[in-house]
XYZ file of C-alpha atoms in Angstrom:
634
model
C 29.664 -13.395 24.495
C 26.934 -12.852 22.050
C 24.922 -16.253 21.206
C 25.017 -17.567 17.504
C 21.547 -17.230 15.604
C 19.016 -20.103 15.159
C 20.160 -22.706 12.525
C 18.950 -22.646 9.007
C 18.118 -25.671 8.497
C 16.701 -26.710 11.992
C 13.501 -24.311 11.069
C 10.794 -26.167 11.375
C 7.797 -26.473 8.439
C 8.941 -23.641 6.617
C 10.269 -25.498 3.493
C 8.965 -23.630 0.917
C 10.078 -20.260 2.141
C 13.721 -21.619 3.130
C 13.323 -22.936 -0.646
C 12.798 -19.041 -1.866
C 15.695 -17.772 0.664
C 18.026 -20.761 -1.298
C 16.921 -19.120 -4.904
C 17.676 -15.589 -3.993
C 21.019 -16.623 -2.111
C 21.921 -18.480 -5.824
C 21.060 -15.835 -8.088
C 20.935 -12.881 -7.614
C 19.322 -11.638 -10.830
C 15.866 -13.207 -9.350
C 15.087 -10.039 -7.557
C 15.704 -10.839 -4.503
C 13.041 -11.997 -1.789
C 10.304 -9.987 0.019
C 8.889 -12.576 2.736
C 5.526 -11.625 4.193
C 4.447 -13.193 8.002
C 2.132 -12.477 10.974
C 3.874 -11.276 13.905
C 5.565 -14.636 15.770
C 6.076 -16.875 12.393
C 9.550 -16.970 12.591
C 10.157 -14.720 9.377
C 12.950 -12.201 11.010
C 14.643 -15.791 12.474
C 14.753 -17.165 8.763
C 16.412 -13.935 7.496
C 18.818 -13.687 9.956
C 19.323 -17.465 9.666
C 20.113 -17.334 6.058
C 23.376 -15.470 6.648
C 25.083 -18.631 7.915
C 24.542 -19.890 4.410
C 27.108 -17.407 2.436
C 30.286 -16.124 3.051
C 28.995 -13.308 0.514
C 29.002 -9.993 1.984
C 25.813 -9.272 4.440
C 24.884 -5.957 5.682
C 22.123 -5.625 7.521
C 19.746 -2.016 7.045
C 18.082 -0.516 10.241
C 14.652 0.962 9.747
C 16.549 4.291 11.201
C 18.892 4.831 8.689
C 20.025 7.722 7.378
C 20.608 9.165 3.945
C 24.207 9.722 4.441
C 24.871 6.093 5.745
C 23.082 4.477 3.242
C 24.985 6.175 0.119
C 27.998 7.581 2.229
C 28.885 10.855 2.983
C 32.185 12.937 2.989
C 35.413 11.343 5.324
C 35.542 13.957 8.328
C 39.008 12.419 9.059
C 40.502 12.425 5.890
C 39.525 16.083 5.713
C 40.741 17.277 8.994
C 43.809 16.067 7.872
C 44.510 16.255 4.152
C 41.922 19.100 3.735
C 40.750 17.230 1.060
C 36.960 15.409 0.287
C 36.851 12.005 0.380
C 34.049 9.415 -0.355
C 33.557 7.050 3.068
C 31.495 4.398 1.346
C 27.822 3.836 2.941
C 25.828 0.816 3.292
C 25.259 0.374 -0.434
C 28.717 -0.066 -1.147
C 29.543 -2.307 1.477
C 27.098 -5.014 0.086
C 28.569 -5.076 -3.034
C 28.266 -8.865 -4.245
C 26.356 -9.936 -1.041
C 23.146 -9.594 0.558
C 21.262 -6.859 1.853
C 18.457 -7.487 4.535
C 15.861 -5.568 5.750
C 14.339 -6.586 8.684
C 10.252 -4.637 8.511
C 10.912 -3.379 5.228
C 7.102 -1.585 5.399
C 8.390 0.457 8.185
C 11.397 1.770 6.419
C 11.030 5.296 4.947
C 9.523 5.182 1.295
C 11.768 7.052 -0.087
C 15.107 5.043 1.566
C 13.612 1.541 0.198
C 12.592 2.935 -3.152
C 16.473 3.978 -3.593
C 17.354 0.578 -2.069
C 15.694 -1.198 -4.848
C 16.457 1.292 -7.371
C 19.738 0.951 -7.095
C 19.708 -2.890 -6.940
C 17.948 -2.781 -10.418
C 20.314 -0.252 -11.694
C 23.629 -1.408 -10.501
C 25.218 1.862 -9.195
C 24.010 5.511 -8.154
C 25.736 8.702 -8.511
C 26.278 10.453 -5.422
C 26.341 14.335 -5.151
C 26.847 15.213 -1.651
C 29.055 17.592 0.584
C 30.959 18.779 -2.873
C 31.498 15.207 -3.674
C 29.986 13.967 -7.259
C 31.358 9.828 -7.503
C 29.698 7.335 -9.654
C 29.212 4.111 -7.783
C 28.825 0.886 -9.226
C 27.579 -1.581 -6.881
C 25.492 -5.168 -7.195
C 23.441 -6.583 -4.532
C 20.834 -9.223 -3.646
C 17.773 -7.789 -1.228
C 15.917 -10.114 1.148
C 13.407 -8.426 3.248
C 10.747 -9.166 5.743
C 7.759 -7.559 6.612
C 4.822 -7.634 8.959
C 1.048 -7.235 7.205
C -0.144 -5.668 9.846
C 2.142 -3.052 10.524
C 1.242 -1.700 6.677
C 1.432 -2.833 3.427
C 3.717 -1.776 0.938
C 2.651 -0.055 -2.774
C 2.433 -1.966 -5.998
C 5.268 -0.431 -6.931
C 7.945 -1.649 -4.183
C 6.115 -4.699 -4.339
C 6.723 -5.040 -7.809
C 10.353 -4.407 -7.655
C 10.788 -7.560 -5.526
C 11.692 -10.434 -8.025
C 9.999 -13.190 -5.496
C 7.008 -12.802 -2.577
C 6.366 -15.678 -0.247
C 3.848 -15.600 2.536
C 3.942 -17.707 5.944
C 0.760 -19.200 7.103
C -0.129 -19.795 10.388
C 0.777 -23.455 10.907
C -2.404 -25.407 11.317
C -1.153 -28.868 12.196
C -1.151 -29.542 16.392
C 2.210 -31.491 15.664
C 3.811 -29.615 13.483
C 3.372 -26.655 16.398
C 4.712 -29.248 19.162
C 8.166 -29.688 17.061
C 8.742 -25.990 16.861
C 7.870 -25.308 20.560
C 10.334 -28.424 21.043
C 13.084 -27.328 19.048
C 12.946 -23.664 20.461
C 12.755 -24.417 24.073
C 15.926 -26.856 23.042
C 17.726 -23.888 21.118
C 16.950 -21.516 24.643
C 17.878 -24.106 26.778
C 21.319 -24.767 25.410
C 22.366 -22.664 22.141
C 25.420 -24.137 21.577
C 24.837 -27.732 21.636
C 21.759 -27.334 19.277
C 23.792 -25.650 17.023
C 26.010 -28.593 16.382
C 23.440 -30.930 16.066
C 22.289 -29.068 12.888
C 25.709 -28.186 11.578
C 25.962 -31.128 9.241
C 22.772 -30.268 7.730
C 23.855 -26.690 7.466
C 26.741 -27.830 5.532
C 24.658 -29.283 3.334
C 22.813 -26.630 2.345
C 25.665 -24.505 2.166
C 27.565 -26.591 -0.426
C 24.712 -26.979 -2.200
C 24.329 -23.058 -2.641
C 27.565 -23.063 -3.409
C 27.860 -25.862 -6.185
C 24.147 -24.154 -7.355
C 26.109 -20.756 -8.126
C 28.865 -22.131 -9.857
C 26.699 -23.984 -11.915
C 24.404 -20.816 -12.529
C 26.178 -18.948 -15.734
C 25.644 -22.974 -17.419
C 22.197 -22.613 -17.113
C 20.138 -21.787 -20.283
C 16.367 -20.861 -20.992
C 15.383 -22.949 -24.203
C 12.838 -20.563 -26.458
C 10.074 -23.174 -25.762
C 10.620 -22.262 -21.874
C 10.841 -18.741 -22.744
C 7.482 -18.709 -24.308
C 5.743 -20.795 -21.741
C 7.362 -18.260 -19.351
C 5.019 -15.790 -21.198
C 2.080 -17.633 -21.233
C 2.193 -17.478 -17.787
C 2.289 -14.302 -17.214
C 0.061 -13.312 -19.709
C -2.938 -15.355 -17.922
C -1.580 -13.630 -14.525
C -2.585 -10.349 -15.944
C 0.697 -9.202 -14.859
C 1.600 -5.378 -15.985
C 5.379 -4.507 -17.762
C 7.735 -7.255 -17.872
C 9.656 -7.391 -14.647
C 7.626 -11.039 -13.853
C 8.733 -12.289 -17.245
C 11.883 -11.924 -16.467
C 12.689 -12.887 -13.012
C 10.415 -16.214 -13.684
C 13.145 -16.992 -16.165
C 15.933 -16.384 -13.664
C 14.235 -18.131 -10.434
C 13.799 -20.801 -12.889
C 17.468 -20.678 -13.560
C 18.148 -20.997 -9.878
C 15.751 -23.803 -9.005
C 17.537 -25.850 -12.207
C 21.137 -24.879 -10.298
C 20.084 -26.100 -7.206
C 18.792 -29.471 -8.898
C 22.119 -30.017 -10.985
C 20.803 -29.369 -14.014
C 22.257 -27.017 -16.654
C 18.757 -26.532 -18.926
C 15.105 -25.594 -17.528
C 12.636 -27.580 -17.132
C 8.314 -26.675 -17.132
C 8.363 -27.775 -13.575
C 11.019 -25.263 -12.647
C 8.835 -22.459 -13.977
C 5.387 -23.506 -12.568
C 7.231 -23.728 -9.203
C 8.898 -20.492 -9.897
C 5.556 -19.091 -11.093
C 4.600 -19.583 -7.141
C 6.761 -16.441 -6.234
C 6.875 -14.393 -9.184
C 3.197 -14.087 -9.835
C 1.172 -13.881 -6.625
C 1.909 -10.206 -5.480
C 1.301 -9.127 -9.431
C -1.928 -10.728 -10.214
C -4.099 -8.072 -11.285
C -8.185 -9.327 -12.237
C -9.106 -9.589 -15.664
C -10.107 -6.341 -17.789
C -13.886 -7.017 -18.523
C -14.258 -8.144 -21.992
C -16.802 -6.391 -24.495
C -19.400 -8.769 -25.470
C -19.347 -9.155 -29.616
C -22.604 -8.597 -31.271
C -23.547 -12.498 -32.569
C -22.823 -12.037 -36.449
C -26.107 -12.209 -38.972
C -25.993 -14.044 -42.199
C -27.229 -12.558 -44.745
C -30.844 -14.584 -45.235
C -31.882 -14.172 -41.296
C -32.826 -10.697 -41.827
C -34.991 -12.068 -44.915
C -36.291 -14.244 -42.245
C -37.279 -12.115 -39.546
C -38.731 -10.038 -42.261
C -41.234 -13.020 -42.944
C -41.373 -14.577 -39.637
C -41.205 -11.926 -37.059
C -40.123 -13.189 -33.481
C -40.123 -11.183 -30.482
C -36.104 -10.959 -29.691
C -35.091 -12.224 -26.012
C -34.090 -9.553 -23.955
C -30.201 -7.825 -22.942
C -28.431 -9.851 -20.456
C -28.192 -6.996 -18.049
C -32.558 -6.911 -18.498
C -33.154 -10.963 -17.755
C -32.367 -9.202 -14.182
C -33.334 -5.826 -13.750
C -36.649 -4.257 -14.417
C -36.639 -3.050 -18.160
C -37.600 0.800 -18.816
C -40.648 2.906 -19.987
C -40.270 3.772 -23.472
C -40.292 7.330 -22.845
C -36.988 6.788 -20.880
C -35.287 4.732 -23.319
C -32.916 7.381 -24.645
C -32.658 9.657 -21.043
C -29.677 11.110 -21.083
C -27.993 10.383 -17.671
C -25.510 13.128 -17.884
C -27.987 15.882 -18.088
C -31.164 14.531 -16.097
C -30.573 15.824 -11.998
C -32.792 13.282 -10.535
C -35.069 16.281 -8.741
C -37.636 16.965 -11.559
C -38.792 13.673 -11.826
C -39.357 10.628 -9.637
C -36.286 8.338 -10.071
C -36.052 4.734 -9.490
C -35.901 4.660 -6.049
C -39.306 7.473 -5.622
C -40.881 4.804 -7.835
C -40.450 2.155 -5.867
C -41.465 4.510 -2.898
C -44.659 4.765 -4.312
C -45.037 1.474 -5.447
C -44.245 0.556 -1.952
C -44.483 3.514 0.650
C -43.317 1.620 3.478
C -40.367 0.078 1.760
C -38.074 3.101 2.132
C -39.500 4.672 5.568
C -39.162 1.535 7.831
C -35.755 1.523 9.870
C -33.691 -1.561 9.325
C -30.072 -2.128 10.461
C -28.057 -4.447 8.296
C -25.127 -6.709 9.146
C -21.653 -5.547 7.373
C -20.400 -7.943 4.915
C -17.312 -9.098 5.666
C -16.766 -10.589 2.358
C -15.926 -7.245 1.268
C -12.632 -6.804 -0.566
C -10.739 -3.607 -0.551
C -7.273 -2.357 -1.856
C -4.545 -0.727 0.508
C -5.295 2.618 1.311
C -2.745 5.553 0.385
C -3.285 8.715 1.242
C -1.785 11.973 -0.461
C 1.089 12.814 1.334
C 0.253 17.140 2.465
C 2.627 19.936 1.421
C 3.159 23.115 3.006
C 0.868 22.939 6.427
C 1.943 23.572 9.114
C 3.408 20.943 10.802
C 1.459 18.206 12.825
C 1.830 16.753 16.262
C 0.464 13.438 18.152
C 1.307 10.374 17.109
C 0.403 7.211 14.775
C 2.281 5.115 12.454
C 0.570 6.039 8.909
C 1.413 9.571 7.686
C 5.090 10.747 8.025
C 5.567 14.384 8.937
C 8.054 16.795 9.677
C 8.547 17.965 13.290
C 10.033 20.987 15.193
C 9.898 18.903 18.482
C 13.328 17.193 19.247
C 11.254 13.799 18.581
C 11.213 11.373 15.410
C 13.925 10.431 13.239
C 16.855 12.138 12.436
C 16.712 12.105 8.427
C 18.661 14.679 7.142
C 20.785 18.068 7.940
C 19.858 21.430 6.368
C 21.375 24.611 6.769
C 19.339 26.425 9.919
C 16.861 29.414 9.310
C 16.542 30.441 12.419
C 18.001 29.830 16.059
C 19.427 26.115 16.268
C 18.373 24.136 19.069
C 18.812 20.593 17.612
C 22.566 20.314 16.038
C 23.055 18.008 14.038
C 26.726 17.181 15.146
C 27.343 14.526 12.155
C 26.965 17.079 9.758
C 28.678 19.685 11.062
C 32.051 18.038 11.463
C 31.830 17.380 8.177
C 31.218 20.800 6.655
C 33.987 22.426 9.181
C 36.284 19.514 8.072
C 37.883 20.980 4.868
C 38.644 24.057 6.006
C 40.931 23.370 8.854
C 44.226 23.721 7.449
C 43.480 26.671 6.516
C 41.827 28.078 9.958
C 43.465 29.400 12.978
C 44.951 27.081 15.212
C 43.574 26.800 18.695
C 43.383 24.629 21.924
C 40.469 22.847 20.120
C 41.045 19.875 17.830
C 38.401 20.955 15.441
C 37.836 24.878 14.823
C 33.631 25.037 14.135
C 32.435 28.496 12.679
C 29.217 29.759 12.373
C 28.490 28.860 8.771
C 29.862 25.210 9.529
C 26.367 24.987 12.057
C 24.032 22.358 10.788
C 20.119 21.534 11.630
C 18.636 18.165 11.946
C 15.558 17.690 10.138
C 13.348 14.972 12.455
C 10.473 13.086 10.947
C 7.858 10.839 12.690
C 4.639 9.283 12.448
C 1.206 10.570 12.592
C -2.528 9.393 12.900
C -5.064 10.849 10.161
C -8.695 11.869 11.146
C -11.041 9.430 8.652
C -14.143 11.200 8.988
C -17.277 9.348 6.946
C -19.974 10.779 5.554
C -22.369 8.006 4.663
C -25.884 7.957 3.284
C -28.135 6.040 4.988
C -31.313 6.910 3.588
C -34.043 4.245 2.308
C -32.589 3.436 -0.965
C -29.476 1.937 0.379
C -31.542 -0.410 2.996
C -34.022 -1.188 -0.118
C -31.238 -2.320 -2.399
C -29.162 -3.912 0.507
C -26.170 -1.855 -0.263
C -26.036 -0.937 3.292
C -24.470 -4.206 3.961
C -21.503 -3.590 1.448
C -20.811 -0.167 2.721
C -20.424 -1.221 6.060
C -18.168 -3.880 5.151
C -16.140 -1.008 3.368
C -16.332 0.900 6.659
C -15.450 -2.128 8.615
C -12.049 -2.698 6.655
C -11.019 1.045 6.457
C -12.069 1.071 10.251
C -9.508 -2.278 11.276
C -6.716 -0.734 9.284
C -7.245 2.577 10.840
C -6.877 0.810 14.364
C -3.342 -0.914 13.339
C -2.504 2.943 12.242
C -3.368 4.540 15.263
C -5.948 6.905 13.440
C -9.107 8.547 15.057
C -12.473 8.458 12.822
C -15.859 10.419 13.200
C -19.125 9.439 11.094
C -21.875 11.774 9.892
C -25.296 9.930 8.768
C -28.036 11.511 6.774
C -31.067 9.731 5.944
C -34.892 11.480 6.235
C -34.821 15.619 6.385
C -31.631 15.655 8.480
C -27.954 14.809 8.941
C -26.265 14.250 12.414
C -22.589 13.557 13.877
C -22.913 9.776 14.421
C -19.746 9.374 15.701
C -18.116 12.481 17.202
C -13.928 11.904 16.303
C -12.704 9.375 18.436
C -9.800 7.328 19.181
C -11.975 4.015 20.182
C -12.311 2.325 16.706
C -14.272 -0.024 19.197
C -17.137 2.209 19.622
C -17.130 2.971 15.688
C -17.663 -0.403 14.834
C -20.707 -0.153 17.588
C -22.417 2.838 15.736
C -21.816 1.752 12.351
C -23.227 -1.951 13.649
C -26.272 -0.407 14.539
C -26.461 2.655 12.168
C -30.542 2.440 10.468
C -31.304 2.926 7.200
C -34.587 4.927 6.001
C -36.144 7.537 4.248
C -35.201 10.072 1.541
C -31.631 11.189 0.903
C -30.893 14.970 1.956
C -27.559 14.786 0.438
C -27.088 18.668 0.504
C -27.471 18.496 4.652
C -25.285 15.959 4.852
C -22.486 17.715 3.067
C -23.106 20.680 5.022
C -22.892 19.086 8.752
C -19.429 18.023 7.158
C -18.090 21.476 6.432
C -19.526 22.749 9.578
C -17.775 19.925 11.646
C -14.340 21.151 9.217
C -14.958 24.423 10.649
C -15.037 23.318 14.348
C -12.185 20.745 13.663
C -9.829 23.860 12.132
C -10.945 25.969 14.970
C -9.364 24.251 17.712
C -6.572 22.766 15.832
C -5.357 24.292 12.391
C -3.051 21.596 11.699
C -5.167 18.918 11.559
C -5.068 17.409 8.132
C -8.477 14.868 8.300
C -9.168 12.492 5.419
C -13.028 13.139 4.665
C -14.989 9.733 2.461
C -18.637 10.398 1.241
C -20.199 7.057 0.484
C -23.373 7.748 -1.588
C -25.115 6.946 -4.456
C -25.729 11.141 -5.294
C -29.603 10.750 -5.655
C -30.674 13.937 -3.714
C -34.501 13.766 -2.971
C -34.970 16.257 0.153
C -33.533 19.591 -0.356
C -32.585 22.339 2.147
C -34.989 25.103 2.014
C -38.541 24.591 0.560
C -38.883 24.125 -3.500
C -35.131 24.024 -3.453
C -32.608 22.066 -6.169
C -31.715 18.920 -3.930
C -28.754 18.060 -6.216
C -27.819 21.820 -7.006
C -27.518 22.601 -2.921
C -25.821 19.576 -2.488
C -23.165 20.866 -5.252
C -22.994 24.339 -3.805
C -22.389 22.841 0.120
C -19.749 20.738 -1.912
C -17.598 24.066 -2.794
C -17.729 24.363 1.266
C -15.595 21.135 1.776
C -13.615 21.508 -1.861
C -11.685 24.871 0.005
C -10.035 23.300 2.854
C -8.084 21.306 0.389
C -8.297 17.774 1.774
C -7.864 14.516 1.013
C -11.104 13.540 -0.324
C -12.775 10.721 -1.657
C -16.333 9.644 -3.097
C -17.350 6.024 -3.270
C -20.186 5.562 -5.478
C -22.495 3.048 -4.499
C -25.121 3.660 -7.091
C -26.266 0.517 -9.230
C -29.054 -0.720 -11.691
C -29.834 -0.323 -14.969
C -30.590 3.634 -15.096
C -26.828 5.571 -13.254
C -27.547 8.878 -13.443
C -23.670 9.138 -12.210
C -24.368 12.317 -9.689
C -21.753 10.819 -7.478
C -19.206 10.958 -10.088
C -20.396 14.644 -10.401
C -20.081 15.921 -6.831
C -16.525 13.845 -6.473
C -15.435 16.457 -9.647
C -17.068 19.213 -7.367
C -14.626 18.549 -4.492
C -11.996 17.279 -6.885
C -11.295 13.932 -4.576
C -10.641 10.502 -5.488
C -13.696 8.187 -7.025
C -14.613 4.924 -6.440
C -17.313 2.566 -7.794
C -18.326 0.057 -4.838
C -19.108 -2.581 -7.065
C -15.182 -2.300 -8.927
C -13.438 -1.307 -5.392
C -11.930 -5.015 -5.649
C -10.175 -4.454 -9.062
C -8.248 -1.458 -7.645
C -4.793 -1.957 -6.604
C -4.852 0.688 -4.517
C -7.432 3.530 -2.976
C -5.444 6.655 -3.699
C -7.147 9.565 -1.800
C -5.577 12.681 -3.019
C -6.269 16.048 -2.129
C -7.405 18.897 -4.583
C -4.830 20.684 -6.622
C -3.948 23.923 -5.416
C-alpha cells in the first residue's frame, strides 16, 4: 500500500512559503507559485503536501513529458473502431480548475514550460494535430519547484510566474532539531503522524475554502490600486504583469484574513512575492546642468573664478589640452602612447613586474544563455546545459516525424495512431491492427550536452596596474562554478608580453581551472593580435578531431593592442584581421570589455563587431539580466 505524503501543516519553519502555497491555492489569478530551494529544503515535500489542501483537480507534470500528452493527441481506440478522429484530452485539459505542479520546473524542456504558462495566461490553446484542429478552453493554477543549482530559468518564465519565494537554509540549531524530530517521527510511523496533524490540516483546509468563496467579494479601492503602482514603479519592474498579480495576491491574503476590501499591509506583504524575481537596477540618471541666472554670467565676467572640476575628474587624472577633443572612435591606440604606455614610462617597472591577484568574489554576474546552434551536425557526450538532437537511441523521446531514411527507433505511440483511421477500410487479417508502410513513424530523441567555454583573457600589465585582474577573475570564477553544475569542459589562453600560450588545455577538471586562473600573472604589453590567433589555431585543432564540437569562445580585454605580430606592424589592425579567423567558424562568441578611465578608446567594442559576438562592459555586467552569447548570423 502506498504511504500518504507528509502533512501540510506539520512542516516545520516554512511559514512564509506555506503562506504563498495558501495564496496561489485561493486565487488563482495570482499567477501561480514558482518556489526556489537548495537541494534537501523540503520544497518538492511542500508541493506535494499542498495537494491534501484541495479537492480541486491536481495533475502532476513529469520533466519527461511529451508533446502529445501534454495537449492530447488523436484516440487510437476510438479510431480503430469508429474510423473516426477523436480528441483524447492531455494533461492540460485534465487540470482544468485545479492545480498543475511541476516538480524541477528548470529541468523541463523550454519550450514544454513556456506553453505551460502560456496557456495558463491565455486560458485555452488550439490544437492542430493528427488531422485534428479543436479549440480548448482550459483554466489552471501552476505551482512549481525548482533547484538553483541545477539551472536557472530566463526572465521571461520567471516573469510569467505571478509569485517567487525562496527557502533559506535554516540557521537556528533548534529549529533544525524539530525538523529532524518530526521526520524521523513521520519515517518511523506514517500513519499515526498523520493523524496527529489532521486537525490542523482541517484547518487550513476550511480556511482555503471559506478564503475562495469569499474571493469574487473582494475589491481593490483606487487608493490601493495606485499604491500598488508606486510599488512597482520604485521596483523598476518592466510591463505590467507585477501590477497586476500584486493586486490579486493582495486579494487573496484579504480572503484568507476575512476581509472583503484590501488593506496597505496586504500589498507590502504581497509585494514580498511579486517583486523580488523582477527587480531590475535603476537606469542611470543624466546629471542636469545647475541652471544660471541671468546676473552670474555678469559676475564671472567681473570676478573671474577658476570653476571646480567634472565629477568624473575629482578622480581621474585630467587630460593634456591637445587631447581634449580626441576622437575615440577614430584614434587606434598604436600611433601614439596611450594611457597605459604613459604610465609605463612614468613608471617602467609598473607594468613589467609579475603579480598574481586574488579573484573577487564580490563579483556579480547574470545567468548565462547561450545561442541555441542550428543545422550542425549533431553532438554527442553528455552535460545538462545545451539540448541537442541525437541519432543514438538515448535522450528523450520528444516527438514523432515521418522517417527519411531506414527506421531503427519506432516510435510505436505514433504509429498506432496514424494506422488507426484507416482500418475499416483495410484488409482484414489475423492481426488486430493492419500497420502499412506509410503508417511507420520515427522518434525524435533529445538530450543534454556540455559546451566547451574556452577564455581568452588578457593578462598583460595594464590589467595588474589598474587591478582589473581581480574582477576578471571573479568573472571567470562564476562562469567557471556554473560550468561545473553543467557538466561543461573549459580551456584558457593568456597573452601578456610578446606572446600568447594555452593556459589551460580543455579540460573536464574545473578544479584545475580555478588553479591556473588562481595563479595566472599579470605583466607586460598586450599582443592582442597573438592572442586571437593561438585561439583560431586551437579552433582548428579542436574541429580537426571533432567537427561537431560547438565551443563557446569569451575574450576578456580591454582592446589596447601595444605589441604587434611582425615588426612595424598595426597591433590593432592584425588583431582585427586574426579576428576574421575566429568570426568564420560561426560560434558563440562573446567580448567583455574591461576597459575603464576617463579616455575609452572602445577597441573592444570594435573587435566584438569584427567577430559579431555578444558585448559586455565589466563594470555594467551586474545590470544585465542575462549574458546572451549568440553566435554570428549566417
Amino acid at each position: 500500500m502506498r504511504r500518504q505524503g507528509y502533512p501540510f501543516a506539520a512542516l516545520c519553519r516554512m511559514e512564509k512559503v506555506k503562506s504563498a502555497v495558501m495564496m496561489a491555492l485561493v486565487n488563482p489569478n495570482a499567477g501561480g507559485l514558482l518556489v526556489s530551494g537548495e537541494k534537501g529544503s523540503g520544497k518538492s515535500t511542500l508541493g506535494r503536501a499542498a495537494r491534501e489542501l484541495t479537492d480541486m483537480p491536481w495533475v502532476e507534470v513529469p520533466v519527461s513529458v511529451t508533446e502529445d500528452r501534454l495537449f492530447g493527441s488523436i484516440d487510437a481506440e476510438a479510431a480503430v473502431r469508429l474510423g473516426k478522429r477523436k480528441l483524447q484530452p492531455g494533461l492540460l485539459d485534465e487540470a482544468d480548475g485545479g492545480i498543475m505542479y511541476i516538480d524541477d520546473a528548470n529541468l523541463l524542456r523550454e519550450d514544454i514550460l513556456s506553453s505551460v504558462l502560456g496557456v495558463r495566461e491565455a486560458g485555452g490553446y488550439r490544437l492542430e494535430r493528427d488531422g485534428l484542429s479543436e479549440q480548448c478552453d482550459t483554466r489552471y493554477t501552476v505551482l512549481a519547484v525548482m533547484t538553483p543549482e541545477s539551472g536557472t530559468l530566463g526572465a521571461s518564465a520567471l516573469d510569467r510566474f505571478g509569485m517567487f519565494v525562496s527557502i533559506d537554509d535554516e540557521p537556528d540549531e533548534e529549529a533544525r532539531m524539530e525538523i529532524m524530530q518530526r521526520v524521523l517521527s513521520y519515517e518511523k510511523n506514517g500513519e499515526a503522524f498523520r493523524r496527529e496533524w489532521l486537525e490542523e490540516t482541517g484547518k487550513l483546509k476550511k480556511k482555503i475554502e471559506d478564503a475562495r468563496a469569499l474571493l469574487p467579494e473582494v475589491e481593490a479601492s483606487d487608493a490601493m490600486i495606485r499604491l500598488a503602482a508606486v510599488y512597482t514603479l520604485k521596483a523598476n519592474v518592466a510591463g505590467h504583469r507585477a501590477d497586476i498579480y500584486m493586486i490579486e495576491a493582495a486579494r487573496a491574503i484579504a480572503a484568507l484574513a476575512g476581509r472583503t476590501y484590501i488593506l496597505p499591509k496586504d500589498l507590502e506583504r504581497a509585494a514580498e512575492f511579486v517583486l523580488p524575481h523582477r527587480m531590475r537596477p535603476e537606469p542611470p540618471q543624466a546629471e542636469e546642468p545647475p541652471q544660471q541666472t541671468q546676473q552670474e554670467p555678469q559676475q564671472q565676467e567681473q570676478q573671474p573664478q577658476k570653476e571646480p572640476p567634472p565629477p568624473q575628474e575629482m578622480f581621474e587624472q585630467p587630460p593634456t589640452p591637445e587631447n581634449d577633443k580626441i576622437d575615440t572612435e577614430e584614434h587606434e591606440g598604436n600611433n601614439e602612447q596611450d594611457k597605459d604606455e604613459r604610465e609605463h614610462m612614468e613608471n617602467p617597472n609598473a607594468g613589467n613586474d609579475e603579480r598574481v591577484d586574488a579573484a573577487d568574489l564580490n563579483v556579480v554576474l547574470p545567468p548565462v544563455w547561450i545561442e541555441p546552434v542550428k543545422g550542425r551536425e549533431k553532438k554527442k557526450g553528455s552535460g545538462k546545459r545545451s539540448a541537442t538532437r541525437t541519432d543514438e537511441r538515448q535522450g528523450r523521446y520528444v516527438r514523432a516525424a515521418l522517417p527519411r531514411k531506414k527506421v531503427t527507433d519506432v516510435a510505436f505511440d505514433a504509429t498506432l495512431r496514424a494506422a488507426a483511421p484507416f482500418q475499416k477500410w483495410r484488409k482484414k487479417t489475423d492481426c488486430a491492427l493492419v500497420i502499412e508502410k506509410e503508417d511507420i513513424r520515427t522518434k525524435i530523441r533529445e538530450k543534454r550536452t556540455g559546451n566547451i567555454f574556452l577564455f581568452v583573457v588578457d593578462a598583460s600589465g595594464s590589467m595588474g596596474a589598474r587591478e582589473r585582474m581581480k574582477t576578471v577573475k571573479g568573472v571567470i570564477l562564476k562562469i567557471l562554478l556554473e560550468a561545473y553544475q553543467k557538466r561543461d569542459r573549459v580551456g584558457m589562453i593568456a597573452f601578456r608580453k610578446k606572446q600568447a600560450e594555452v593556459l589551460l588545455p580543455v579540460t573536464k577538471s574545473v578544479d584545475f581551472a580555478q588553479k591556473k586562473l588562481a595563479s595566472m600573472p599579470t605583466g607586460g604589453k598586450t599582443p592582442l593580435a597573438k592572442g586571437i590567433e593561438k585561439t583560431a589555431d586551437l579552433l582548428d585543432m579542436m574541429y580537426r578531431q571533432d567537427p561537431a564540437q560547438d565551443p563557446v569562445v569569451i575574450f576578456i580585454t580591454d582592446g589596447r593592442a601595444t605589441a604587434s605580430l611582425n615588426e612595424g606592424g598595426d597591433p590593432v589592425e592584425e588583431a582585427m584581421h586574426e579576428a576574421s579567423r575566429v568570426a568564420k567558424y560561426n560560434l558563440p562568441i562573446a567580448v567583455i570589455d574591461t576597459e575603464n578611465g576617463f579616455i575609452k578608446l572602445g577597441l573592444a567594442k570594435k573587435l566584438a563587431k569584427k567577430l559579431e559576438a555578444s558585448y559586455f562592459h565589466m563594470d555594467k555586467l551586474s545590470e544585465d539580466s542575462l549574458l546572451h552569447i549568440w553566435r554570428k548570423m549566417s
